[in-house]
Amino acid sequence: MGLMRAVFDMAFRPGMQRMKPQGPGWPVRLFHIDTGGCGGCGMELQALSCAPFDMQGAGFGFVHSPRNADMLVVTGPLTRAMAPVVQAAWEAMPAPRGLVCVGACALDGGMFGENYAVMGGLERRVSIDLAIPGCPPTPMDVLDGLRSLFRPPVPAPDTQGGVAAGGADGAGG
Amino acid sequence: MTAASLIRAGAQTATPWRFELDELGWRDMVAALAHDHDSLPFAGLWCDGVCVHALFLPHGQPLAATLALDDGRYPALSPARPVSAFYERAIYDLYGAEAMWAVDVRPLLDHDVWLNTAPLSPTPGMAGTHKGLVRFQPAEGLHADGAQRDGWGPATGGMGSPFHVGLAVSGGRVLGAQSQTGYAHRGLALRWRGSTVEQAARLSSRVAARCSLAHQVAFSWAVEAACGHAAGVPAEHARVALLEIERIGHHLYTLADVAGLAGADLPASRCMMLRERILADVAPIVGSRLLMDTCVPGGVRVKQMAQMAELCSLVPDIARPGLAELNQLWRDYPGLATRLAGLGTPAAEVLDRTGLDGPVARAAGRDCDVRRGLPAYEGLWRYTAGPQHGTAQDRALLLLDEIAESLGMLDRLAGRMGPISGPGTLSLRDGEGTARVEGPWGSIAYWVRLHEGRVAQVFYHTPEPATLMLFEDTLRGCAADDIALLASSLGVEVAAQDG
Ligand code: SF4
């Protein structure tokens, strides 16, 4: 894990550009990795990528290679077997890049917590650009979360909403 | 003697259907099983650290054999029931118990990266020493001379659970395929150990989201069987309604995935639109889009109990017009039927060897459906017959037929469903119970052991190991580019198997 943390820490250097700039680069391309969950969050991402949710219209699309991705979308608790896979995907992504955690498991391990095979969530390990809680969050929760990345920054984080977007310091590097 | 009579000749335990054998008796049972494929359907092999237990479900009734581990070893069942190899590999990884004469001894879950080897044994071992990406460990003979080595997963960008397939490819065709799983192992057996029934039920919701309700019902029935409790007719009707709603949603999700991977975007989006239309009505009444946390031992817990009967009428009303259109579109969409008709026909011998049931077996002409014998389905279930040549197209058409049949069941339930109250209180007594349901991809069996008011152990058997074996075999000869499509069409999933 030490190596992985080092890679993440390097990648999330404070002060870097927060997100892929809007403009010719649209849509924002997302690469999904299930790091060991029940598959519920993945199902809701699949629903989001299809009709009637207008994910493409909102400026987001899933891709099949991290080399083409702007943001890494993680679901499920991080198992020890999947940690190096996440690291490899992250390293393959071009900069600037960002990290989205979808669901309770990806954030803090959810109901699986930590044990001999599971490291828990990413929350306490790396900076996250966007955290979408829920078990699982609905496709609309995820879409609202993604769209919040492009809203103007608010002075204080909204603790009432279902979505917590990372500050500029949690930026994709 | 038959395998069943050899089991019954063992020492009767406190559980009426479980018998303790000595090593010779166990070996005789394995030898008899090799010749007795039909009458003793295998439903899993588990370890509790002291003994191994093999569960069979002859005519849907449980029959289990127990053998005390001898110096951490036991004779394997896999020479007689090949799918048992998955359980033997898992038992070795979790408990360090070795299956003698096993047909496959590759690691299944532990790829030398855990904090301990044999983490569930009384004396766990040292931490794994491997760093970096998990290595693929092919069995002998995978990589034929001249074949190119290739691999798929565990991170494909798709939405399913992570697993890897190692491939030998020549000229774009697959010569051999072998899956490697364990990436999603999250320690369910450990989490269940000593949990309250409520906690355990929540966990059963999240074994595999695509079959969440089926896992919840099987778990709840197994707990109720252990306690001698019946949830009552209204609660059972509600459970059947939810099981069929899950099946409808699951089949539409699968059909959308298959169509999308086959390049038929319009049928894919129609399937997902219809699913969303149904979920828009289901979620406010049930309280969860994926039906999580709705079935507990003692009954059901949905948000609007009083509206369950209404939901049974609502879903068919919403779904029928869309389903009729979808049926037509699926048959008429240019190229779709042709693409799927040439793909993924499982060999009959492999179907028999793996013992796989569910839609994959039914679309290949097998007459198997757990619902036929379940009291909760009495007067509701009817046989669904469709094309039976076993191709991906046959499976798709069968899923469409099964959706129609599930809608029919909801119609029949709407007129019967009485007022439902919240879950009753269970008096938890020490004991063991089993149960089986027909999940969306085949039968799901649970075995629960209760001790001092808590859940001592939970084991389950799902179609996943048999499906993986079938997938590996069916891939041979296919275009390497069809892996994702074939996996989707056969229902390959590993969230439950990884545990
Ligand atoms: S957050 Fe919930 S739904 Fe998502 S993977 Fe974890 S257990 Fe499954």
XYZ file of C-alpha atoms and ligand atoms in Angstrom:
680
model
C 0.000 0.000 0.000
C 2.932 2.324 0.610
C 3.723 2.450 -3.073
C 0.119 3.045 -3.970
C -0.213 5.867 -1.453
C 2.923 7.463 -2.813
C 1.515 7.333 -6.315
C -1.780 8.836 -5.214
C -0.116 11.521 -3.129
C 2.071 12.528 -6.051
C -0.895 12.580 -8.345
C -3.009 14.689 -6.053
C -0.459 17.443 -5.458
C -2.254 20.498 -4.063
C -2.745 23.459 -6.299
C -2.943 21.593 -9.572
C -5.735 22.267 -11.990
C -8.923 20.897 -10.501
C -10.599 19.327 -13.463
C -10.295 18.757 -17.131
C -11.146 22.167 -18.609
C -14.528 22.596 -20.221
C -14.565 23.135 -23.945
C -13.231 21.011 -26.763
C -12.437 18.183 -24.361
C -16.090 17.289 -23.704
C -17.430 14.843 -22.823
C -15.610 14.066 -19.607
C -14.518 10.479 -19.982
C -14.950 8.138 -17.023
C -13.215 4.810 -16.420
C -14.964 2.550 -13.906
C -13.334 0.001 -11.621
C -15.265 -2.228 -9.230
C -12.791 -2.852 -6.427
C -14.736 -5.656 -4.811
C -18.327 -4.748 -3.945
C -21.677 -6.445 -4.367
C -22.079 -4.911 -7.823
C -25.007 -2.669 -6.815
C -23.152 0.583 -7.436
C -21.971 -0.753 -10.801
C -25.576 -1.568 -11.737
C -26.621 1.986 -10.999
C -23.722 3.309 -13.093
C -24.858 1.054 -15.918
C -28.394 2.448 -15.568
C -26.949 5.957 -15.650
C -25.102 5.244 -18.877
C -28.342 4.251 -20.644
C -31.669 5.843 -21.486
C -33.592 7.578 -19.966
C -30.706 9.234 -18.091
C -29.077 11.757 -20.334
C -25.551 11.224 -19.157
C -23.965 12.008 -22.500
C -26.119 15.122 -22.788
C -24.780 16.218 -19.406
C -21.256 15.851 -20.749
C -20.084 12.480 -19.389
C -19.345 9.134 -20.968
C -17.740 5.844 -19.897
C -14.664 4.564 -21.716
C -13.030 1.137 -21.772
C -9.438 2.146 -21.229
C -7.873 4.295 -18.505
C -5.583 5.754 -21.189
C -8.565 7.614 -22.610
C -10.062 8.615 -19.277
C -10.264 11.925 -17.435
C -11.702 10.546 -14.212
C -11.433 7.244 -12.409
C -14.756 6.081 -10.926
C -14.333 3.570 -8.124
C -17.102 1.423 -6.626
C -16.785 -1.240 -3.928
C -14.456 -1.628 -0.957
C -10.798 -1.704 -1.913
C -9.630 -5.299 -1.720
C -5.929 -6.075 -1.439
C -6.104 -7.834 -4.802
C -7.639 -4.812 -6.539
C -5.433 -2.079 -5.002
C -2.598 -2.584 -7.528
C -5.173 -2.638 -10.346
C -6.454 0.783 -9.254
C -2.909 2.030 -9.056
C -2.076 0.747 -12.544
C -5.237 2.310 -14.002
C -4.423 5.617 -12.316
C -0.896 5.605 -13.676
C -2.199 4.908 -17.169
C -4.521 7.935 -17.124
C -3.286 11.136 -18.736
C -3.070 14.259 -16.590
C -5.101 16.144 -15.522
C -7.117 13.367 -13.932
C -9.543 13.002 -11.084
C -10.984 10.424 -8.714
C -14.670 9.801 -8.018
C -15.838 7.407 -5.281
C -19.354 6.086 -5.786
C -21.070 4.395 -2.839
C -20.388 3.761 0.827
C -17.964 0.909 0.120
C -15.652 2.971 -2.065
C -15.629 5.747 0.530
C -15.072 3.927 3.809
C -15.526 0.212 3.102
C -19.281 0.391 3.807
C -20.591 -2.685 5.534
C -17.480 -4.676 4.659
C -15.086 -2.426 6.586
C -11.500 -3.638 6.822
C -10.263 -7.183 7.264
C -7.614 -9.638 6.076
C -8.645 -9.123 2.424
C -10.164 -5.633 2.388
C -8.389 -2.342 2.973
C -11.656 -0.411 3.424
C -12.459 2.673 1.383
C -10.327 5.300 -0.310
C -11.528 8.193 1.845
C -8.726 8.108 4.412
C -6.052 7.052 1.957
C -6.125 9.529 -0.893
C -7.703 12.818 -1.895
C -11.022 12.316 -3.586
C -12.403 14.817 -6.070
C -15.970 13.708 -5.680
C -17.624 11.509 -3.057
C -21.100 10.152 -3.738
C -22.437 8.307 -0.693
C -25.281 5.776 -0.658
C -25.630 2.032 -0.710
C -26.087 2.237 -3.595
C -26.629 5.859 -4.678
C -29.289 6.195 -7.374
C -28.289 7.076 -10.946
C -29.660 10.593 -10.332
C -27.489 10.937 -7.208
C -24.469 10.031 -9.330
C -25.442 12.367 -12.157
C -26.071 15.241 -9.733
C -22.695 14.561 -8.195
C -20.899 14.586 -11.514
C -22.607 17.789 -12.571
C -21.634 19.433 -9.278
C -18.017 19.259 -10.427
C -18.735 22.036 -12.881
C -20.717 24.289 -10.618
C -18.875 27.329 -9.319
C -17.119 26.504 -6.036
C -19.122 27.324 -2.919
C -17.384 28.811 0.127
C -18.379 26.024 2.534
C -19.215 22.425 1.661
C -22.929 21.651 1.627
C -23.370 19.118 4.410
C -27.078 18.621 3.721
C -26.802 17.268 0.204
C -26.133 13.698 -0.824
C -22.938 14.596 -2.604
C -19.655 15.989 -1.407
C -17.311 17.428 -4.003
C -13.658 17.783 -3.094
C -12.064 21.201 -2.802
C -9.408 22.553 -5.122
C -6.742 20.892 -3.020
C -8.165 17.505 -3.745
C -7.551 18.125 -7.377
C -6.658 15.647 -10.039
C -3.048 16.240 -10.843
C -25.496 -48.796 -2.023
C -26.493 -45.410 -3.377
C -24.730 -42.257 -2.251
C -27.883 -41.167 -0.402
C -28.133 -44.394 1.546
C -24.422 -44.245 2.363
C -24.953 -40.771 3.808
C -27.980 -41.894 5.813
C -25.947 -44.814 7.158
C -23.737 -42.293 8.983
C -24.300 -41.117 12.538
C -27.398 -38.941 12.856
C -26.619 -35.442 14.170
C -28.946 -33.089 16.042
C -30.054 -31.872 12.609
C -32.387 -34.515 11.146
C -30.996 -34.285 7.608
C -27.272 -34.172 8.460
C -25.212 -37.306 9.058
C -21.652 -37.652 10.263
C -19.478 -40.067 8.303
C -16.047 -41.487 9.018
C -13.357 -41.193 6.374
C -14.130 -44.577 4.813
C -17.832 -43.780 4.678
C -17.019 -40.418 3.032
C -14.788 -42.104 0.450
C -17.534 -44.637 -0.330
C -19.943 -41.730 -0.752
C -17.582 -40.035 -3.229
C -17.219 -43.280 -5.186
C -21.007 -43.728 -5.310
C -21.523 -40.091 -6.347
C -19.389 -40.674 -9.430
C -22.110 -43.012 -10.757
C -25.099 -41.167 -9.354
C -25.519 -37.859 -11.160
C -29.243 -37.381 -11.211
C -30.680 -38.271 -7.857
C -28.281 -36.255 -5.680
C -27.971 -32.656 -6.906
C -24.849 -31.163 -5.332
C -25.476 -27.931 -3.443
C -22.122 -27.031 -1.967
C -19.227 -28.062 0.235
C -18.272 -26.019 3.256
C -15.880 -26.004 6.152
C -16.310 -24.672 9.674
C -12.706 -25.154 10.701
C -13.381 -28.520 12.363
C -15.474 -30.425 9.812
C -16.391 -30.285 6.145
C -20.035 -30.557 5.133
C -21.409 -31.568 1.748
C -24.985 -30.547 0.999
C -27.243 -32.282 -1.532
C -30.830 -31.445 -2.361
C -32.586 -34.618 -3.569
C -36.123 -33.593 -4.627
C -35.440 -30.194 -3.063
C -34.984 -31.685 0.420
C -31.663 -31.241 2.242
C -29.340 -34.161 2.854
C -25.896 -33.404 4.245
C -22.773 -35.407 5.014
C -20.246 -34.243 7.582
C -16.661 -35.363 7.979
C -14.274 -34.269 10.722
C -10.999 -32.975 9.281
C -8.131 -35.379 9.863
C -4.946 -33.413 10.389
C -6.452 -30.631 8.266
C -7.305 -32.908 5.349
C -10.331 -34.614 3.783
C -10.992 -36.619 0.591
C -12.085 -34.320 -2.242
C -15.528 -34.454 -3.821
C -14.336 -32.925 -7.096
C -13.470 -36.260 -8.768
C -17.222 -37.006 -8.583
C -18.699 -33.478 -8.690
C -16.287 -31.238 -10.664
C -17.939 -28.008 -9.520
C -16.901 -28.944 -5.984
C -13.357 -27.929 -6.973
C -14.381 -24.275 -6.487
C -15.482 -25.009 -2.922
C -12.363 -27.079 -2.203
C -10.113 -24.265 -3.429
C -12.041 -21.715 -1.329
C -11.823 -23.977 1.746
C -8.068 -24.281 1.320
C -7.655 -20.520 0.966
C -9.876 -19.687 3.953
C -9.199 -22.566 6.372
C -6.024 -24.201 5.083
C -7.883 -27.554 4.879
C -6.554 -29.675 2.044
C -8.742 -31.729 -0.298
C -6.924 -34.969 -1.119
C -7.148 -36.093 -4.769
C -8.731 -32.770 -5.775
C -8.962 -32.135 -9.523
C -7.819 -28.496 -9.237
C -5.637 -27.016 -6.509
C -5.009 -23.503 -7.859
C -5.737 -20.640 -5.439
C -9.291 -19.361 -5.838
C -9.525 -16.409 -3.457
C -6.115 -15.853 -1.878
C -3.489 -14.689 -4.336
C -0.802 -14.231 -1.698
C -1.824 -10.651 -0.907
C -3.948 -11.106 2.243
C -2.915 -10.137 5.763
C -2.999 -13.840 6.699
C -3.103 -17.135 4.920
C -5.966 -19.382 6.071
C -7.569 -16.388 7.854
C -10.574 -18.347 9.154
C -8.636 -21.272 10.578
C -8.019 -21.397 14.336
C -4.359 -20.616 13.603
C -4.072 -18.217 10.640
C -0.752 -18.129 8.816
C 1.653 -15.369 7.860
C 0.819 -12.436 5.581
C 1.024 -12.897 1.837
C 4.311 -11.843 0.306
C 3.235 -10.858 -3.200
C 3.460 -7.197 -4.176
C 1.877 -5.563 -7.196
C -0.639 -6.950 -9.652
C -1.912 -10.440 -8.902
C -0.249 -12.977 -11.182
C -2.331 -15.191 -13.444
C -1.628 -18.827 -12.626
C -2.683 -20.986 -15.553
C -3.444 -24.655 -15.093
C -1.394 -27.063 -17.149
C -2.199 -27.220 -20.836
C -3.852 -23.820 -21.254
C -1.223 -22.347 -23.490
C -0.971 -24.599 -26.520
C 2.022 -24.392 -28.814
C 1.745 -21.566 -31.305
C -1.087 -19.879 -29.444
C -0.808 -16.279 -28.422
C -1.355 -15.460 -24.728
C -3.966 -12.879 -23.981
C -6.043 -11.765 -21.028
C -9.259 -9.945 -20.165
C -10.030 -8.185 -16.880
C -10.137 -7.564 -13.978
C -10.559 -3.881 -14.963
C -12.358 -3.756 -18.299
C -14.221 -0.493 -17.793
C -17.450 -2.527 -17.637
C -19.812 -2.444 -14.691
C -19.605 -6.051 -13.492
C -17.558 -7.560 -10.678
C -13.822 -7.944 -11.322
C -12.348 -11.205 -12.593
C -9.658 -12.189 -15.055
C -9.773 -14.564 -18.001
C -6.475 -15.922 -19.291
C -6.667 -16.847 -22.949
C -4.804 -18.841 -25.557
C -5.698 -17.236 -28.894
C -4.886 -18.056 -32.478
C -6.121 -16.150 -35.510
C -8.531 -14.172 -33.327
C -10.169 -17.384 -32.037
C -10.000 -18.626 -28.469
C -8.224 -21.981 -28.155
C -8.430 -22.140 -24.397
C -9.713 -19.982 -21.536
C -9.281 -20.007 -17.799
C -10.810 -17.656 -15.291
C -9.105 -16.301 -12.214
C -11.313 -14.938 -9.443
C -10.968 -13.738 -5.865
C -10.449 -10.031 -6.642
C -13.797 -9.188 -5.004
C -13.367 -11.388 -1.921
C -14.478 -9.275 1.006
C -14.733 -11.818 3.808
C -18.486 -12.443 3.985
C -18.109 -15.685 5.999
C -16.159 -13.791 8.668
C -18.657 -10.915 8.730
C -21.548 -13.349 9.199
C -19.867 -15.186 12.052
C -21.482 -14.081 15.329
C -23.655 -11.414 13.695
C -27.229 -10.674 14.737
C -29.940 -11.960 12.429
C -30.686 -8.376 11.353
C -27.052 -7.677 10.476
C -26.794 -10.977 8.661
C -29.930 -10.214 6.634
C -28.481 -6.862 5.550
C -25.331 -8.657 4.459
C -27.347 -11.206 2.472
C -28.780 -8.214 0.557
C -25.271 -7.401 -0.604
C -23.792 -10.742 -1.588
C -24.645 -10.069 -5.237
C -26.769 -7.045 -6.088
C -28.179 -8.553 -9.280
C -29.834 -11.300 -7.201
C -30.149 -9.389 -3.933
C -33.731 -10.380 -3.196
C -33.142 -14.051 -4.009
C -30.268 -14.099 -1.499
C -32.408 -12.342 1.117
C -35.285 -14.784 0.717
C -33.054 -17.884 0.758
C -31.290 -16.589 3.876
C -34.581 -15.730 5.589
C -36.176 -19.083 4.768
C -33.076 -20.899 6.048
C -33.204 -18.992 9.362
C -36.929 -19.654 9.649
C -36.354 -23.364 8.925
C -33.733 -23.459 11.693
C -36.200 -21.860 14.136
C -39.276 -23.769 12.986
C -40.968 -20.456 12.178
C -43.370 -19.720 9.319
C -43.693 -16.124 8.137
C -47.330 -16.590 7.088
C -49.110 -16.585 3.749
C -49.299 -12.784 3.171
C -45.570 -12.384 3.812
C -44.786 -15.322 1.526
C -46.932 -13.809 -1.199
C -45.067 -10.530 -0.827
C -41.743 -12.379 -1.064
C -42.831 -14.156 -4.244
C -43.986 -10.834 -5.723
C -40.611 -9.263 -4.927
C -38.714 -12.267 -6.305
C -40.604 -11.965 -9.587
C -40.122 -8.191 -9.728
C -36.393 -8.770 -9.253
C -36.429 -11.364 -12.045
C -38.172 -8.926 -14.412
C -35.688 -6.143 -13.658
C -32.737 -8.513 -13.858
C -33.775 -10.001 -17.195
C -34.309 -6.555 -18.724
C -30.899 -5.450 -17.440
C -29.271 -8.571 -18.904
C -31.066 -8.235 -22.235
C -29.959 -4.597 -22.452
C -26.368 -5.597 -21.792
C -26.466 -8.424 -24.343
C -28.056 -6.196 -26.988
C -25.590 -3.377 -26.314
C -22.595 -5.694 -26.586
C -24.042 -7.153 -29.790
C -24.189 -3.634 -31.248
C -27.985 -3.360 -31.103
C -28.308 -0.029 -29.317
C -32.019 0.485 -29.864
C -33.193 -2.767 -28.218
C -30.650 -2.106 -25.451
C -32.046 1.312 -24.655
C -35.656 0.044 -24.900
C -34.859 -2.626 -22.289
C -33.351 -0.096 -19.902
C -36.173 2.405 -20.477
C -38.731 -0.266 -19.619
C -36.751 -1.281 -16.541
C -36.610 2.322 -15.374
C -40.345 2.764 -15.929
C -40.977 -0.248 -13.694
C -38.459 0.854 -11.057
C -40.053 4.304 -10.926
C -43.156 2.634 -9.469
C -41.422 -0.071 -7.483
C -38.904 2.079 -5.601
C -41.358 4.375 -3.739
C -43.436 1.402 -2.560
C -40.608 -0.997 -1.744
C -38.108 1.619 -0.617
C -35.184 0.443 -2.745
C -34.551 0.325 -6.480
C -32.526 -2.881 -6.186
C -34.903 -4.339 -3.543
C -32.184 -4.313 -0.901
C -33.083 -4.749 2.793
C -36.667 -5.747 2.060
C -36.802 -9.358 3.237
C -35.788 -10.410 6.754
C -36.303 -13.573 8.772
C -39.879 -13.307 10.035
C -41.354 -11.471 7.048
C -40.854 -8.533 4.733
C -40.076 -4.908 5.392
C -41.197 -2.686 2.548
C -41.871 1.029 2.816
C -45.566 0.966 1.893
C -46.857 -2.419 3.046
C -50.460 -1.551 2.201
C -49.566 -0.968 -1.446
C -47.972 -4.341 -2.191
C -51.161 -5.744 -3.769
C -51.481 -2.588 -5.864
C -47.861 -2.993 -6.971
C -48.682 -6.492 -8.234
C -51.237 -4.977 -10.638
C -49.192 -1.906 -11.423
C -46.069 -3.675 -12.692
C -47.866 -5.805 -15.331
C -49.861 -2.771 -16.476
C -46.696 -0.760 -17.032
C -44.602 -3.572 -18.438
C -46.909 -5.403 -20.867
C -47.129 -2.852 -23.687
C -43.372 -2.252 -23.611
C -42.641 -5.959 -23.455
C -44.754 -6.679 -26.534
C -42.837 -4.013 -28.470
C -39.544 -5.320 -27.177
C -40.364 -8.879 -28.213
C -41.059 -7.696 -31.735
C -38.029 -5.426 -31.878
C -35.720 -8.183 -30.622
C -36.828 -10.499 -33.430
C -36.851 -7.824 -36.152
C -33.795 -5.740 -35.320
C -31.375 -6.091 -38.239
C -28.635 -8.581 -37.539
C -29.366 -9.155 -33.841
C -30.967 -12.603 -34.104
C -28.309 -13.790 -36.546
C -25.499 -12.487 -34.364
C -26.815 -14.253 -31.268
C -28.003 -17.446 -32.944
C -24.417 -18.351 -33.792
C -23.044 -17.761 -30.340
C -22.364 -19.629 -27.135
C -24.107 -22.987 -27.219
C -22.970 -24.946 -24.168
C -22.053 -28.601 -24.690
C -24.654 -30.934 -23.179
C -21.922 -32.922 -21.473
C -20.610 -29.772 -19.740
C -24.090 -28.795 -18.616
C -24.446 -32.237 -17.032
C -20.969 -32.177 -15.526
C -21.432 -28.774 -13.904
C -25.018 -29.383 -12.796
C -25.923 -25.838 -13.867
C -29.622 -24.980 -13.709
C -31.525 -21.728 -14.329
C -32.252 -20.011 -17.663
C -28.998 -21.142 -19.308
C -29.956 -24.790 -18.753
C -33.625 -24.193 -19.559
C -32.726 -22.543 -22.883
C -30.733 -25.692 -23.671
C -33.735 -27.945 -23.111
C -33.265 -28.810 -19.421
C -36.405 -28.990 -17.332
C -35.262 -27.392 -14.094
C -36.922 -24.709 -12.009
C -36.895 -24.629 -8.227
C -40.204 -22.748 -8.212
C -41.997 -25.903 -9.312
C -41.588 -27.458 -5.850
C -41.757 -24.413 -3.589
C -44.905 -24.141 -1.425
C -44.795 -20.330 -1.758
C -45.347 -20.711 -5.534
C -48.244 -23.148 -5.312
C -50.878 -22.228 -7.872
C -48.701 -19.415 -9.229
C -45.842 -20.914 -11.239
C -46.336 -22.335 -14.712
C -43.834 -23.983 -16.983
C -42.293 -21.612 -19.523
C -41.226 -23.350 -22.723
C -39.231 -21.609 -25.391
C -36.579 -22.409 -27.987
C -34.196 -24.952 -26.525
C -31.061 -25.146 -28.653
C -28.981 -23.300 -26.107
C -27.751 -20.389 -28.238
C -27.408 -16.828 -26.975
C -30.550 -15.982 -28.954
C -32.473 -18.850 -27.301
C -31.417 -17.545 -23.906
C -32.527 -14.011 -24.802
C -35.929 -15.227 -26.026
C -36.319 -17.356 -22.900
C -35.608 -14.322 -20.706
C -38.325 -12.425 -22.578
C -40.735 -15.339 -22.044
C -39.832 -15.523 -18.387
C -40.592 -11.821 -17.964
C -44.056 -12.461 -19.402
C -44.543 -15.408 -17.048
C -43.420 -13.356 -14.036
C -45.955 -10.684 -15.002
C -48.605 -13.420 -15.081
C -47.608 -14.475 -11.577
C -47.930 -10.901 -10.359
C -51.442 -10.793 -11.873
C -52.378 -13.937 -10.001
C -50.835 -12.608 -6.793
C -52.674 -9.278 -7.010
C -55.993 -11.023 -6.410
C -54.697 -13.125 -3.534
C -52.529 -10.850 -1.483
C -53.965 -10.193 1.956
C -52.963 -7.399 4.314
C -49.287 -7.608 5.218
C -47.881 -6.586 8.544
C -44.257 -6.091 9.525
C -41.950 -9.017 10.264
C -42.967 -11.241 13.166
C -40.680 -11.863 16.128
C -38.568 -14.985 15.812
C -37.668 -17.061 18.773
C -34.114 -17.957 17.852
C -33.109 -21.412 18.960
C -29.896 -23.253 18.259
C -30.094 -25.250 15.063
C -29.481 -25.433 11.341
C -31.756 -24.679 8.438
C -31.505 -24.753 4.665
C -33.552 -23.187 1.898
C -33.443 -22.804 -1.839
C -34.969 -20.257 -4.212
C -34.952 -19.823 -7.966
C -32.779 -16.751 -8.457
C -32.674 -14.911 -11.789
C -29.720 -17.026 -13.013
C -30.637 -20.294 -11.263
C -31.001 -21.839 -7.854
C -29.536 -20.240 -4.764
C -29.290 -22.377 -1.626
C -28.488 -21.203 1.906
C -27.444 -23.125 4.966
C -27.570 -21.209 8.240
C -26.409 -22.310 11.669
C -27.751 -20.424 14.699
C -26.121 -20.460 18.116
C -27.102 -18.601 21.279
C -29.365 -16.159 19.482
C -26.796 -15.237 16.851
C -25.787 -16.412 13.431
C -22.881 -18.820 13.851
C -22.304 -19.625 10.190
C -23.777 -18.962 6.770
C -22.946 -20.901 3.621
C -24.488 -20.484 0.219
C -24.469 -22.174 -3.150
C -25.121 -20.182 -6.322
C -24.921 -20.911 -10.058
C -21.721 -18.831 -10.337
C -19.059 -21.599 -10.116
C -20.914 -23.837 -12.592
C -21.470 -20.845 -14.889
C -17.760 -20.017 -14.864
C -16.866 -23.603 -15.815
C -19.411 -23.518 -18.607
C -18.174 -20.109 -19.769
C -14.561 -21.323 -20.005
C -15.642 -24.310 -22.049
C -18.064 -22.423 -24.291
C -15.460 -19.750 -25.056
C -13.330 -22.290 -26.882
C -13.673 -21.645 -30.611
C -15.338 -18.247 -30.154
C -13.954 -14.987 -31.490
C -11.792 -13.385 -28.804
C -13.785 -10.174 -29.267
C -16.961 -11.932 -28.100
C -15.794 -12.562 -24.529
C -17.860 -9.800 -22.922
C -20.943 -10.700 -24.957
C -20.694 -14.375 -24.109
C -20.089 -13.653 -20.422
C -23.175 -11.454 -20.341
C -25.341 -13.934 -22.199
C -24.348 -16.819 -19.909
C -24.781 -14.751 -16.745
C -21.142 -14.845 -15.641
C -20.861 -12.989 -12.320
C -18.444 -13.474 -9.441
C -19.663 -11.226 -6.606
C -21.218 -14.168 -4.714
C -18.545 -16.700 -5.561
C -15.801 -14.379 -4.348
C -17.742 -13.824 -1.135
S -21.990 0.683 -1.496
Fe -23.625 -0.832 -1.179
S -24.432 -1.178 -3.240
Fe -22.422 -0.200 -3.512
S -20.982 -1.914 -3.737
Fe -21.062 -1.372 -1.547
S -22.592 -2.765 -0.655
Fe -22.891 -2.779 -2.875
